[in-house]
XYZ file of C-alpha atoms in Angstrom:
593
model
C 211.456 157.762 -122.312
C 210.562 157.249 -118.676
C 214.010 158.470 -117.691
C 212.820 161.964 -118.476
C 210.370 162.932 -115.697
C 208.533 165.242 -118.089
C 207.298 162.232 -120.078
C 206.828 159.681 -117.313
C 203.565 158.268 -118.650
C 202.871 155.857 -115.807
C 203.313 158.540 -113.183
C 201.263 161.030 -115.213
C 198.367 158.590 -115.484
C 198.435 157.845 -111.756
C 198.313 161.541 -110.939
C 195.570 162.113 -113.520
C 193.429 159.315 -112.072
C 193.812 160.715 -108.584
C 193.018 164.221 -109.811
C 189.862 163.074 -111.621
C 188.788 161.097 -108.555
C 189.246 164.055 -106.210
C 187.572 166.478 -108.630
C 184.623 164.102 -108.909
C 184.221 164.122 -105.128
C 184.596 167.905 -105.158
C 181.881 168.459 -107.750
C 179.520 166.018 -106.045
C 179.716 167.916 -102.759
C 177.726 170.892 -104.076
C 176.543 170.591 -107.688
C 173.655 168.100 -107.189
C 172.429 169.946 -104.069
C 172.874 173.558 -105.231
C 169.263 174.138 -106.309
C 168.074 172.561 -103.053
C 170.291 174.949 -101.079
C 168.872 177.936 -102.984
C 165.410 176.729 -102.018
C 166.494 176.641 -98.381
C 167.534 180.280 -98.739
C 163.886 181.065 -99.481
C 164.119 181.571 -103.257
C 161.259 180.463 -105.458
C 161.546 178.251 -108.538
C 161.776 181.116 -111.104
C 164.666 182.753 -109.273
C 166.429 179.421 -108.780
C 165.997 178.802 -112.503
C 167.590 182.155 -113.329
C 170.532 181.467 -111.034
C 171.122 177.996 -112.456
C 170.781 179.326 -116.013
C 173.463 181.897 -115.267
C 175.725 179.157 -113.977
C 175.275 177.023 -117.108
C 175.780 179.994 -119.422
C 179.037 181.037 -117.775
C 180.359 177.479 -117.928
C 179.460 177.204 -121.626
C 181.116 180.468 -122.703
C 183.794 181.287 -120.153
C 185.535 177.904 -119.862
C 186.592 177.617 -123.549
C 187.849 181.204 -123.533
C 189.996 180.626 -120.448
C 191.311 177.373 -121.901
C 192.353 179.238 -125.047
C 194.147 181.944 -123.049
C 195.909 179.395 -120.846
C 197.166 177.519 -123.890
C 198.220 180.661 -125.741
C 200.232 182.080 -122.834
C 201.383 178.668 -121.510
C 199.876 179.278 -118.084
C 197.861 176.111 -117.689
C 199.293 175.065 -114.340
C 198.841 178.591 -113.016
C 195.215 178.549 -114.134
C 194.628 175.092 -112.628
C 195.981 176.074 -109.238
C 194.399 179.520 -109.357
C 191.008 178.049 -110.231
C 191.125 175.597 -107.343
C 192.375 178.169 -104.858
C 189.888 180.798 -105.996
C 186.962 178.382 -105.938
C 187.696 177.609 -102.296
C 187.250 181.248 -101.349
C 184.400 181.905 -103.787
C 182.352 178.931 -102.601
C 182.545 180.196 -99.033
C 180.900 183.424 -100.203
C 177.728 181.402 -100.796
C 177.776 180.487 -97.108
C 177.737 184.189 -96.215
C 174.517 184.853 -98.138
C 171.954 185.468 -95.380
C 168.519 183.886 -95.695
C 165.658 186.359 -95.162
C 164.374 184.221 -92.295
C 166.973 183.351 -89.664
C 164.887 180.475 -88.316
C 166.398 177.234 -89.678
C 163.059 175.647 -90.433
C 164.685 172.876 -92.456
C 166.591 171.476 -89.486
C 165.106 168.876 -87.161
C 167.599 167.936 -84.478
C 165.265 166.487 -81.851
C 164.875 162.816 -82.618
C 161.666 162.690 -80.610
C 160.108 165.411 -82.705
C 161.457 164.301 -86.052
C 158.614 163.957 -88.513
C 158.482 163.239 -92.204
C 155.965 165.090 -94.342
C 153.877 162.743 -96.395
C 152.174 163.427 -99.678
C 148.447 163.783 -99.805
C 146.512 162.268 -102.691
C 144.536 164.681 -104.854
C 141.427 165.852 -103.089
C 142.552 164.656 -99.672
C 142.648 166.913 -96.649
C 144.540 166.944 -93.398
C 143.550 168.462 -90.073
C 146.201 170.653 -88.541
C 146.601 173.210 -85.800
C 148.514 176.326 -86.776
C 149.432 179.141 -84.434
C 149.052 182.619 -85.857
C 151.870 185.136 -86.020
C 151.815 188.335 -84.008
C 149.750 191.088 -85.603
C 149.401 194.744 -84.673
C 146.594 195.575 -82.285
C 144.849 197.732 -84.863
C 144.298 194.683 -87.043
C 142.542 192.693 -84.327
C 139.758 195.212 -84.336
C 139.314 194.789 -88.058
C 138.834 191.058 -87.832
C 142.481 190.129 -88.414
C 143.946 186.766 -87.304
C 143.836 185.790 -83.668
C 146.387 187.094 -81.177
C 149.494 185.099 -80.201
C 148.865 181.902 -78.322
C 145.494 181.249 -79.944
C 145.270 178.278 -82.320
C 143.125 177.766 -85.369
C 141.999 174.309 -86.283
C 141.058 173.431 -89.825
C 141.937 171.224 -92.757
C 144.644 171.473 -95.379
C 143.470 170.617 -98.857
C 145.666 169.126 -101.557
C 146.811 172.598 -102.577
C 148.177 173.234 -99.100
C 145.641 175.909 -98.072
C 143.643 175.770 -94.845
C 139.886 175.636 -94.855
C 137.594 175.950 -91.897
C 136.247 172.801 -90.230
C 132.730 171.666 -90.883
C 130.095 173.391 -88.876
C 131.192 176.974 -89.269
C 134.236 179.003 -88.560
C 136.303 181.462 -90.451
C 136.414 180.671 -94.172
C 139.629 181.194 -96.069
C 140.632 180.470 -99.662
C 144.322 180.848 -98.878
C 146.689 181.140 -95.974
C 146.032 184.186 -93.792
C 148.785 186.697 -93.069
C 151.487 185.348 -90.822
C 151.082 181.735 -91.874
C 153.453 179.658 -93.997
C 152.078 176.472 -95.485
C 153.176 174.559 -98.549
C 151.568 171.989 -100.737
C 152.123 168.668 -99.006
C 152.372 166.897 -102.344
C 154.908 169.426 -103.545
C 152.878 170.386 -106.568
C 153.367 174.154 -106.402
C 157.001 174.709 -105.632
C 156.535 178.443 -105.266
C 153.822 178.009 -102.696
C 154.542 178.043 -98.982
C 155.542 174.806 -97.298
C 153.936 172.814 -94.526
C 156.754 171.809 -92.204
C 156.846 169.319 -89.339
C 156.822 170.893 -85.914
C 160.404 170.810 -84.694
C 160.015 173.273 -81.858
C 159.804 170.556 -79.223
C 156.000 170.654 -78.907
C 154.493 167.194 -79.129
C 151.650 166.429 -81.467
C 148.268 166.472 -79.840
C 146.120 163.356 -80.210
C 144.127 163.354 -83.416
C 145.911 166.385 -84.835
C 149.013 166.769 -86.965
C 151.294 169.094 -85.042
C 152.627 171.218 -87.854
C 154.399 174.488 -87.742
C 154.660 177.399 -90.133
C 158.115 177.153 -91.646
C 160.217 179.092 -94.069
C 160.327 177.868 -97.647
C 160.497 178.832 -101.277
C 158.691 182.059 -102.006
C 156.645 183.492 -104.834
C 157.943 186.007 -107.305
C 158.998 189.308 -105.853
C 156.899 191.404 -108.146
C 154.332 190.220 -110.594
C 153.582 186.711 -111.676
C 151.993 185.654 -108.393
C 148.816 183.676 -108.460
C 145.647 185.379 -107.254
C 145.098 184.793 -103.586
C 148.726 183.870 -103.005
C 150.437 185.029 -99.813
C 152.443 187.574 -101.776
C 149.307 189.262 -103.067
C 147.668 189.114 -99.659
C 150.661 190.796 -98.083
C 150.821 193.413 -100.812
C 147.146 194.144 -100.313
C 147.777 194.766 -96.650
C 150.591 197.121 -97.550
C 152.980 195.757 -94.963
C 155.621 194.830 -97.562
C 156.011 191.242 -96.311
C 155.524 187.835 -97.916
C 155.084 184.937 -95.518
C 156.691 186.963 -92.778
C 159.744 187.765 -94.920
C 160.443 191.267 -96.187
C 160.612 191.753 -99.927
C 163.720 193.790 -99.375
C 165.376 190.842 -97.656
C 164.360 188.567 -100.516
C 165.853 190.925 -103.067
C 169.098 191.064 -101.134
C 169.184 187.276 -100.875
C 168.644 186.876 -104.614
C 171.192 189.461 -105.733
C 173.806 188.333 -103.223
C 173.296 184.750 -104.383
C 173.609 185.867 -107.994
C 176.829 187.774 -107.372
C 178.386 184.975 -105.346
C 177.368 182.340 -107.882
C 178.764 184.315 -110.828
C 182.071 184.927 -109.052
C 182.320 181.283 -108.022
C 181.541 179.971 -111.517
C 184.008 182.337 -113.188
C 186.764 180.844 -111.054
C 185.771 177.175 -111.115
C 184.398 176.712 -114.659
C 187.734 176.606 -116.577
C 189.212 173.825 -114.421
C 187.828 170.746 -116.188
C 188.518 171.820 -119.766
C 192.008 173.106 -119.033
C 192.903 169.866 -117.235
C 191.485 167.713 -120.058
C 193.282 169.651 -122.803
C 196.542 169.576 -120.886
C 196.430 165.835 -120.238
C 195.377 165.011 -123.813
C 198.234 167.000 -125.321
C 200.650 165.451 -122.852
C 199.641 161.942 -123.928
C 199.338 162.877 -127.594
C 202.985 163.950 -127.661
C 204.026 160.341 -126.983
C 201.151 158.700 -128.904
C 199.375 157.417 -125.783
C 195.943 159.034 -126.233
C 194.292 155.616 -126.163
C 194.876 155.596 -122.391
C 193.115 158.947 -122.072
C 189.693 157.528 -122.933
C 189.262 155.560 -119.696
C 190.003 158.389 -117.256
C 186.392 159.589 -117.113
C 185.537 156.475 -115.080
C 187.582 157.817 -112.176
C 185.591 161.026 -112.151
C 182.316 159.090 -112.031
C 183.663 156.953 -109.199
C 184.586 160.104 -107.295
C 181.160 161.605 -107.876
C 179.419 158.418 -106.753
C 181.400 158.301 -103.525
C 181.228 162.050 -102.963
C 177.489 162.504 -103.423
C 176.690 159.751 -100.920
C 179.498 160.678 -98.525
C 178.635 164.360 -98.257
C 174.928 163.577 -97.802
C 175.679 161.145 -94.971
C 178.119 163.608 -93.409
C 175.615 166.461 -93.517
C 172.985 164.260 -91.903
C 175.351 163.472 -89.030
C 176.867 166.908 -88.498
C 173.958 169.293 -89.070
C 172.872 169.097 -85.423
C 176.391 168.885 -84.018
C 177.646 172.064 -85.664
C 174.313 173.953 -85.329
C 175.126 176.540 -88.003
C 172.962 179.641 -88.200
C 172.187 179.235 -91.907
C 170.488 176.422 -93.796
C 171.875 172.931 -93.526
C 173.193 173.216 -97.087
C 176.154 175.304 -95.919
C 177.849 172.073 -94.864
C 178.060 171.100 -98.526
C 180.157 174.177 -99.238
C 182.477 173.432 -96.333
C 183.034 169.950 -97.750
C 183.578 171.413 -101.214
C 186.250 173.772 -99.894
C 188.015 170.987 -98.040
C 188.148 168.663 -101.064
C 189.199 171.576 -103.322
C 192.196 172.100 -101.050
C 193.133 168.447 -101.536
C 192.744 168.813 -105.312
C 195.022 171.856 -105.160
C 197.781 169.714 -103.690
C 197.317 167.077 -106.408
C 197.387 169.709 -109.163
C 201.007 170.505 -108.289
C 202.029 167.200 -109.905
C 199.384 167.212 -112.665
C 200.965 166.560 -116.100
C 201.223 169.730 -118.164
C 203.167 169.772 -121.466
C 205.710 172.582 -121.563
C 207.355 171.902 -124.936
C 204.429 171.955 -127.296
C 204.654 173.487 -130.783
C 202.137 176.154 -131.620
C 199.089 174.945 -133.525
C 196.463 176.858 -135.470
C 193.943 178.369 -133.061
C 191.020 178.505 -135.474
C 189.752 174.955 -134.912
C 186.717 176.190 -133.011
C 185.735 178.390 -135.946
C 186.200 175.436 -138.280
C 184.035 173.287 -136.035
C 181.308 175.932 -136.008
C 181.357 176.217 -139.791
C 181.254 172.436 -140.015
C 178.077 172.328 -137.926
C 176.420 174.982 -140.071
C 177.202 173.135 -143.301
C 176.164 169.598 -142.391
C 172.419 168.887 -141.913
C 173.202 165.788 -139.849
C 175.265 167.848 -137.424
C 172.504 170.458 -137.278
C 169.960 167.774 -136.374
C 172.324 166.338 -133.782
C 172.969 169.806 -132.327
C 169.238 170.453 -131.922
C 168.907 167.061 -130.233
C 171.702 167.838 -127.770
C 170.156 171.257 -127.088
C 166.830 169.655 -126.154
C 168.613 167.046 -124.044
C 170.275 169.852 -122.096
C 166.968 171.655 -121.591
C 165.173 168.523 -120.363
C 168.035 167.333 -118.176
C 168.302 170.719 -116.462
C 164.768 170.363 -115.085
C 165.816 167.106 -113.413
C 169.061 168.546 -112.065
C 167.316 171.641 -110.683
C 164.011 170.421 -109.315
C 163.994 166.643 -108.832
C 165.392 166.996 -105.307
C 162.640 169.504 -104.561
C 160.017 166.902 -105.402
C 161.876 164.225 -103.434
C 162.092 166.523 -100.408
C 158.355 167.168 -100.587
C 157.814 163.411 -100.415
C 160.014 163.016 -97.355
C 163.318 161.926 -98.920
C 166.486 162.615 -96.986
C 169.620 163.963 -98.622
C 171.192 160.518 -98.320
C 168.434 159.051 -100.496
C 168.926 161.907 -102.958
C 172.641 161.217 -103.116
C 172.093 157.498 -103.532
C 169.735 158.134 -106.448
C 172.487 160.054 -108.242
C 175.134 157.435 -107.452
C 172.871 154.681 -108.750
C 172.852 156.163 -112.241
C 176.595 156.871 -112.244
C 177.559 153.370 -111.137
C 175.213 151.860 -113.692
C 176.933 153.863 -116.417
C 180.307 152.491 -115.330
C 179.010 148.915 -115.331
C 177.515 149.308 -118.826
C 180.703 150.715 -120.337
C 182.264 147.312 -121.226
C 179.269 146.731 -123.510
C 179.560 150.113 -125.229
C 180.986 148.837 -128.523
C 178.456 146.013 -128.768
C 175.560 148.375 -128.006
C 176.582 150.880 -130.678
C 177.178 148.092 -133.192
C 173.851 146.327 -132.593
C 171.637 149.417 -132.395
C 173.722 151.823 -134.528
C 174.447 155.349 -133.385
C 171.075 156.684 -134.542
C 169.227 153.868 -132.816
C 171.125 154.437 -129.569
C 170.315 158.156 -129.653
C 166.646 157.295 -130.181
C 166.708 154.779 -127.325
C 168.359 157.342 -125.042
C 165.736 159.971 -125.866
C 162.959 157.459 -125.204
C 164.425 156.471 -121.827
C 164.836 160.137 -120.851
C 161.205 160.827 -121.753
C 160.106 157.799 -119.715
C 162.115 159.042 -116.725
C 160.520 162.470 -116.878
C 157.046 160.964 -117.063
C 157.839 158.750 -114.083
C 159.110 161.729 -112.063
C 155.732 163.419 -112.452
C 154.052 160.573 -110.534
C 156.327 160.155 -107.520
C 154.431 158.902 -104.488
C 157.003 158.160 -101.788
C 160.511 158.996 -100.613
C 161.980 155.913 -102.323
C 159.900 155.938 -105.508
C 162.534 157.802 -107.535
C 165.109 155.010 -107.221
C 163.706 152.542 -109.822
C 163.711 155.225 -112.509
C 167.396 155.949 -111.957
C 168.252 152.666 -113.647
C 167.181 154.280 -116.928
C 169.953 156.861 -116.473
C 172.344 154.199 -117.721
C 170.776 154.635 -121.184
C 169.418 158.181 -121.029
C 172.767 159.604 -119.919
C 175.528 157.059 -120.540
C 174.628 155.325 -123.804
C 173.039 158.466 -125.228
C 176.245 160.459 -124.873
C 178.345 157.600 -126.195
C 176.259 157.639 -129.363
C 176.442 161.435 -129.636
C 180.217 161.386 -129.230
C 180.632 158.610 -131.800
C 178.419 160.499 -134.266
C 180.402 163.699 -133.791
C 183.704 161.909 -134.348
C 182.327 160.250 -137.466
C 181.058 163.507 -138.975
C 184.038 165.657 -138.003
C 186.864 166.425 -140.394
C 190.428 165.487 -139.418
C 191.696 167.703 -136.625
C 188.275 168.979 -135.518
C 187.108 165.989 -133.469
C 187.953 167.443 -130.067
C 186.836 171.043 -130.770
C 183.567 169.763 -132.236
C 182.974 167.435 -129.293
C 183.733 170.248 -126.836
C 181.268 172.487 -128.662
C 178.490 169.924 -128.383
C 179.177 169.137 -124.738
C 179.838 172.745 -123.739
C 178.173 175.403 -125.873
C 175.178 173.506 -127.226
C 174.365 171.380 -124.184
C 175.099 174.282 -121.830
C 172.890 176.615 -123.846
C 170.035 174.129 -123.672
C 170.532 173.724 -119.927
C 170.468 177.495 -119.475
C 167.219 177.918 -121.399
C 165.654 174.884 -119.743
C 166.476 176.226 -116.277
C 164.710 179.534 -116.915
C 161.650 178.041 -118.595
C 161.464 175.194 -116.091
C 161.491 177.571 -113.138
C 158.580 179.598 -114.431
C 156.577 176.532 -115.482
C 157.094 174.938 -112.065
C 155.985 178.154 -110.385
C 152.947 178.735 -112.605
C 151.775 175.127 -112.697
C 153.628 172.376 -110.844
C 156.642 170.111 -111.069
C 154.425 167.315 -112.367
C 153.249 169.488 -115.257
C 156.843 170.517 -115.958
C 158.056 166.931 -116.264
C 155.044 165.876 -118.320
C 155.584 168.795 -120.713
C 159.250 167.869 -121.127
C 158.241 164.276 -121.777
C 155.822 165.321 -124.541
C 158.439 167.555 -126.178
C 161.034 164.772 -126.168
C 158.602 162.213 -127.603
C 157.629 164.589 -130.416
C 161.269 165.348 -131.150
C 162.105 161.634 -131.101
C 159.488 160.976 -133.777
C 160.800 163.899 -135.836
C 164.411 162.799 -135.374
C 163.764 159.231 -136.501
C 161.762 160.402 -139.522
C 164.281 163.021 -140.706
C 167.544 161.184 -140.071
C 167.168 158.536 -142.850
C 166.305 161.238 -145.420
C 169.395 163.346 -144.839
C 172.091 163.187 -147.532
C 175.038 161.007 -146.650
C 178.570 161.850 -147.622
C 180.251 159.014 -149.485
C 183.543 158.241 -147.795
C 186.422 156.586 -149.549
C 186.899 152.956 -148.571
C 190.641 152.581 -148.826
C 190.606 148.834 -148.274
C 188.403 148.330 -151.340
C 190.671 150.554 -153.415
C 193.661 148.505 -152.395
C 191.842 145.296 -153.233
C 190.946 146.640 -156.675
C 194.496 147.794 -157.273
C 195.886 144.452 -156.208
C 193.466 142.578 -158.454
C 194.592 144.653 -161.413
C 198.279 143.964 -160.828
C 198.034 140.318 -159.809
C 196.095 137.377 -161.198
C 195.885 135.564 -157.876
C 194.199 136.303 -154.558
C 197.460 135.651 -152.786
C 198.783 139.118 -153.551
C 195.733 140.759 -152.029
C 195.960 138.742 -148.837
C 199.547 139.845 -148.388
C 198.623 143.492 -148.305
C 199.294 144.590 -144.746
C 196.855 147.489 -144.798
C 193.987 145.278 -145.913
C 194.771 142.799 -143.170
C 194.989 145.491 -140.536
C 191.695 147.067 -141.520
C 189.966 143.696 -141.613
C 191.215 142.907 -138.128
C 190.071 146.278 -136.877
C 186.631 145.780 -138.409
C 186.344 142.306 -136.901
C 187.065 143.711 -133.442
């Protein structure tokens, strides 16, 4: 068999492991940091939520369609290489999206001036000196902010707005025109941000030297809180929000949307096409049991990639001195690793002599979900998991950044959960056997709810790390139980289509809805409220899930071993005939394992 290079299983598995490893590094370069990069472009939480929802929706709908076309026309290798090559070019389009403010306020390259913003407890205040922006001369006569060079001294409350010092002075319930300040505790993600002074000016004794910096912005039209900078600017009629033109913000949003859609259309089909191709390749020679362990290589690649790219960006951001946000370095790394994956894809195993199979398995899987109440309950659970998880993927790094975390700490927090999942995998069978699939799903939902509640009370740059240990259960064990339940409830031949539907359509749809709702909740309230609300929803659904699941009708499956035992007992008077039955022995051994 190995004499034929088309079916060289050992070589195919080596190439597949390398491909999964490289693709894991590739995905880790950008995907965890994408929402953070959109924030650096100046987009507020609602607009970031819309962009991320669009990304999830395209991946859920477009990838299966492309996989079907590639299989039907036998163009899988062409699609693999085209997807990798196109994603290189499409990802670089994101680099070309200009931020409304050209000042890279997120970069701090002077080690002597490097400062880390710290969170203020509720009700606390900080004294700062903020220099006003230049205003027209006609506004000075009307009592507008002071001319350039003059400083205003006051306090920043927990909401991030400046108030006058005790003993008089100009009173203000919000930031005056030309100022950019953000909640130091990161509560209102759509509010302006208080940035450390990186202009080379040293802090004066007794005062926090802070500078007005660019950050995430309120909604373009409507939905802004009373007294917000957007409403103040609109009232003045100058068409600017925090010194940024609304027209520039609109261009940034729509250019980001177009680039993101084009990029996702090219990159989304890669994973499913590669998985289907490799599975059919191994299935042709009855070696699918070796397919199940390949996902570990992707997680290893992601763990190394997310920490490596974060460390690389931290070292190179001041050396390269790019004009855009520091996040552009992630896209350069993504393009470089995609080029390496393109070279590996040339040798990726693709079956070329595969008989045609019925193409209606997806329809059968959909009808199966609609006719089984247990699958319906499981689908609703996966949908809610996607919605809750999307809030973590989109906005957890925002909260960590507000508490002073570096990108290396962010990357390490992701790698911690991935490595824990790999270490727990040897105990997968024991866990599912001891707790049952339903119990493991319930435990995963509980751990996810506990994580979300913990995220709402972050207090330092490192405080997120202990909660990442729960990702071993809330992500790893939870999906193992979901996959096992799907395989148990599926009819013969629909296991893979049904699993792909749960992981793609249902989970992706929940992530899309959760991104939109999460963005608006974070903007209207705070990230803490968002995570607490998700926690409450998951706890309520957990109680409902555990109460409904035992009452659902169970389909009685035929136990073939018992039938054989009964048949043997009817035809033989001794137990010796039953023990000789090879099928009974095999099934007993399998059960004992």
